[in-house]
C-alpha positions as CSV (number, residue, x, y, z in Angstrom):
1,X,-12.6,12.5,10.4
2,X,-10.4,14.1,7.7
3,X,-7.2,15.7,8.8
4,X,-4.9,18.0,6.8
5,X,-1.8,16.0,5.8
6,X,0.5,19.1,6.0
7,X,-0.2,19.3,9.7
8,X,0.8,15.6,10.2
9,X,3.9,16.1,8.1
10,X,4.9,19.2,10.2
11,X,4.5,17.3,13.4
12,X,6.5,14.4,12.1
13,X,9.3,16.7,10.9
14,X,9.5,18.4,14.2
15,X,9.7,15.1,16.0
16,X,12.7,14.1,13.8
17,X,14.6,17.3,14.7
18,X,13.8,19.1,11.5
19,X,11.4,22.1,11.3
20,X,11.0,23.5,14.8
21,X,7.9,25.5,15.8
22,X,8.9,29.1,16.4
23,X,6.2,29.5,19.0
24,X,8.2,27.3,21.3
25,X,11.4,29.5,20.9
26,X,12.4,33.0,21.8
27,X,11.2,35.6,19.3
28,X,13.6,36.0,16.3
29,X,13.9,39.2,14.2
30,X,16.1,40.1,11.3
31,X,16.3,42.8,8.7
32,X,18.2,45.2,6.6
33,X,17.7,48.9,6.1
34,X,14.8,50.9,7.6
35,X,11.9,48.5,7.0
36,X,9.8,48.0,10.1
37,X,6.5,46.5,11.3
38,X,4.5,49.0,13.3
39,X,1.3,47.1,14.1
40,X,-0.3,43.6,13.8
41,X,-4.0,43.0,14.2
42,X,-6.1,39.8,14.1
43,X,-9.9,39.6,13.6
44,X,-12.1,39.3,16.6
45,X,-9.9,41.2,19.0
46,X,-7.3,38.5,18.5
47,X,-9.4,35.6,19.7
48,X,-10.5,33.0,17.2
49,X,-13.1,30.6,18.6
50,X,-13.4,27.3,16.7
51,X,-16.2,24.8,17.0
52,X,-16.3,21.2,15.9
53,X,-17.7,21.7,12.3
54,X,-17.6,24.5,9.8
55,X,-14.5,26.4,8.7
56,X,-13.5,29.6,10.5
57,X,-12.0,32.3,8.2
58,X,-10.3,35.4,9.6
59,X,-7.9,38.1,8.6
60,X,-4.5,39.2,9.8
61,X,-3.3,42.7,9.0
62,X,0.3,43.9,9.3
63,X,1.2,47.6,9.1
64,X,4.7,48.1,7.7
65,X,6.8,51.1,6.9
66,X,9.8,51.8,4.6
67,X,11.1,55.1,3.2
68,X,10.7,53.7,-0.3
69,X,7.3,52.1,0.3
70,X,6.4,48.5,0.8
71,X,6.7,46.1,-2.1
72,X,5.3,42.9,-0.6
73,X,4.8,40.7,2.5
74,X,4.6,37.1,3.5
75,X,2.6,35.8,6.5
76,X,2.1,32.5,8.2
77,X,0.8,31.5,11.6
78,X,2.0,28.9,14.1
79,X,0.8,27.7,17.5
80,X,1.0,25.1,20.2
81,X,1.9,21.5,19.2
82,X,1.6,21.1,15.4
83,X,-0.4,24.3,14.8
84,X,0.5,25.9,11.5
85,X,-1.4,27.9,8.9
86,X,-0.6,29.4,5.5
87,X,-2.7,32.2,4.0
88,X,-5.6,31.2,1.7
89,X,-4.3,33.4,-1.1
90,X,-1.5,35.9,-1.8
91,X,-1.0,38.6,0.9
92,X,-2.1,42.0,-0.4
93,X,-0.4,45.2,0.6
94,X,-2.2,48.6,0.2
95,X,-0.4,51.9,0.7
96,X,-1.8,54.5,3.0
97,X,-3.7,57.3,1.2
98,X,-1.8,59.9,3.3
99,X,1.6,58.2,3.6
100,X,3.1,56.3,0.7
101,X,5.8,54.9,3.0
102,X,3.3,52.9,5.0
103,X,1.2,50.0,3.9
104,X,-1.3,47.6,5.4
105,X,-0.6,44.0,4.3
106,X,-3.5,41.6,4.8
107,X,-3.7,37.9,4.7
108,X,-6.8,35.7,5.0
109,X,-6.6,32.4,6.9
110,X,-9.0,29.5,7.4
111,X,-9.2,26.9,10.2
112,X,-11.3,23.9,9.5
113,X,-11.5,21.8,12.7
114,X,-12.5,18.6,10.8
115,X,-9.3,18.9,8.6
116,X,-6.8,20.9,10.6
117,X,-7.1,19.6,14.2
118,X,-6.4,16.0,15.3
119,X,-6.7,16.9,19.0
120,X,-7.1,19.8,21.4
121,X,-3.4,20.7,21.7
122,X,-3.5,23.7,19.2
123,X,-5.7,25.7,21.6
124,X,-3.8,28.6,23.1
125,X,-1.4,31.3,22.0
126,X,-0.5,31.5,18.3
127,X,2.0,33.8,16.6
128,X,2.0,35.8,13.4
129,X,5.2,35.3,11.4
130,X,5.9,38.1,9.0
131,X,8.4,39.0,6.2
132,X,8.1,42.4,4.7
133,X,10.1,43.8,1.7
134,X,10.7,47.4,0.9
135,X,10.8,48.7,-2.7
136,X,14.4,49.5,-2.3
137,X,15.6,46.0,-1.3
138,X,15.3,46.6,2.5
139,X,13.4,44.0,4.5
140,X,12.3,43.0,8.0
141,X,11.3,39.6,9.3
142,X,9.9,38.5,12.7
143,X,8.6,35.1,13.8
144,X,6.6,36.7,16.6
145,X,5.4,39.9,15.0
146,X,2.1,39.5,16.8
147,X,0.0,37.0,18.7
148,X,-3.5,35.9,19.1
149,X,-5.5,33.1,20.7
150,X,-7.2,30.1,19.2
151,X,-10.0,28.9,21.5
152,X,-12.4,25.9,21.8
153,X,-15.9,27.3,21.2
154,X,-18.1,27.0,24.2
155,X,-21.9,26.5,24.8
156,X,-24.0,27.0,27.8
157,X,-27.6,25.8,28.5
158,X,-30.2,26.6,31.2
159,X,-33.4,25.1,32.5
160,X,-35.5,26.3,35.5
161,X,-38.2,24.2,37.0
162,X,-41.0,23.7,38.0
163,X,-42.9,25.9,35.6
164,X,-45.0,27.6,36.9
165,X,-43.8,27.8,40.5
166,X,-45.5,29.2,43.6
167,X,-44.0,32.3,45.2
168,X,-41.6,31.4,48.0
169,X,-41.1,27.8,46.8
170,X,-37.8,26.3,45.7
171,X,-36.8,26.7,42.1
172,X,-34.2,24.4,40.6
173,X,-31.9,25.8,37.9
174,X,-29.8,23.4,35.9
175,X,-27.6,23.7,32.8
176,X,-24.4,22.5,31.2
177,X,-21.2,24.1,30.1
178,X,-19.6,22.3,27.1
179,X,-16.8,23.2,24.7
180,X,-15.5,21.9,21.3
181,X,-13.5,18.7,21.5
182,X,-11.5,18.6,18.3
183,X,-10.3,15.0,19.0
184,X,-13.8,13.6,19.0
185,X,-15.6,16.1,16.8
186,X,-18.2,16.7,19.5
187,X,-18.8,19.0,22.5
188,X,-17.7,17.7,25.9
189,X,-18.3,18.9,29.4
190,X,-16.0,21.6,30.8
191,X,-15.7,20.7,34.5
192,X,-14.7,22.6,37.6
193,X,-15.4,26.0,36.0
194,X,-17.3,28.9,37.7
195,X,-20.6,30.0,36.2
196,X,-22.8,32.7,37.4
197,X,-26.5,32.3,37.9
198,X,-28.3,35.5,36.9
199,X,-31.9,36.8,37.1
200,X,-33.8,39.5,35.2
201,X,-37.2,40.7,36.4
202,X,-40.1,40.8,34.0
203,X,-40.1,44.6,33.9
204,X,-36.3,45.0,33.8
205,X,-33.6,45.0,31.1
206,X,-30.8,44.1,33.5
207,X,-29.6,40.8,34.8
208,X,-28.4,40.5,38.4
209,X,-26.0,37.8,39.6
210,X,-27.5,35.6,42.3
211,X,-24.7,33.2,42.9
212,X,-21.6,31.4,41.5
213,X,-21.6,27.7,41.0
214,X,-18.8,25.4,39.7
215,X,-19.5,23.0,37.0
216,X,-19.5,19.3,37.9
217,X,-19.3,16.1,35.9
218,X,-19.8,16.7,32.1
219,X,-20.0,20.4,32.8
220,X,-23.3,20.1,34.7
221,X,-24.7,23.0,36.7
222,X,-27.3,22.6,39.4
223,X,-28.5,24.9,42.1
224,X,-31.7,25.9,44.0
225,X,-33.1,29.4,44.6
226,X,-36.3,30.8,46.1
227,X,-39.0,31.9,43.6
228,X,-39.9,35.5,44.3
229,X,-41.3,37.0,41.1
230,X,-41.7,36.5,37.3
231,X,-38.5,36.7,35.3
232,X,-35.7,35.1,33.4
233,X,-32.9,32.9,34.7
234,X,-29.7,32.3,32.9
235,X,-26.1,31.0,33.4
236,X,-23.0,32.9,32.2
237,X,-19.4,31.9,31.9
238,X,-16.5,34.4,31.8
239,X,-14.2,32.2,29.7
240,X,-10.6,31.0,30.1
241,X,-7.5,31.4,28.0
242,X,-8.5,28.4,25.8
243,X,-12.3,28.8,25.9
244,X,-14.4,31.9,25.1
245,X,-17.2,33.3,27.3
246,X,-20.6,31.8,26.9
247,X,-24.1,32.9,28.1
248,X,-27.3,30.8,28.0
249,X,-30.5,32.2,26.7
250,X,-32.9,33.2,29.5
251,X,-35.5,30.8,30.7
252,X,-38.7,32.6,31.8
253,X,-40.4,31.5,35.0
254,X,-44.0,32.4,35.9
255,X,-44.3,32.8,39.7
256,X,-47.9,32.4,41.0
């Protein structure tokens, strides 16, 4: 599995006491004049879910203000362990149509799990590091101008049996909760996590929660309910700080 060499170099430098990851330190700010950062946003409500294959591209936007206008900005991202990302191209700053002193500076970033991640340690809170220059020479810099979360993409399956089933008889509903394992390049079971079993009647658009079951070995789910009427069964998982929510597609059961 290919890994981006800059990440390995960053980890090695940190271990030797060189470049330290700002995410592990208190936030640092510096500046001169009246340049300020007023807002920072990251695509996807600040949650970037990454699978085991396929690059994930997202945007980071920083709103900055200076009485002379904004000249330029530089952005980079850092996270737990060796996590570090530079923008794919030059950050662009566009002045507001109604206020020339304010600009939105946007950078595009890409995470490729097959290149960038050697293990699962980069999952967690990441920080936006920003340097903004005003047109009059003023500037502002912050190594924690904003934050977001990098998560291990999750999957959830469901299977109800037997099919069909007689009314009043036991129905077994199984499934599995897995999430991306960047170390192995595959999905692995997420154990000891609560998942809700939900049911939707044939003539309804709404799912109702029947019970909560904790995942077992390899993320396995298994429970028994009484078959009462036709409808769909599914599992749903609320997510954790390092893993996004997941919902299985409904499995329809014909009750006879």
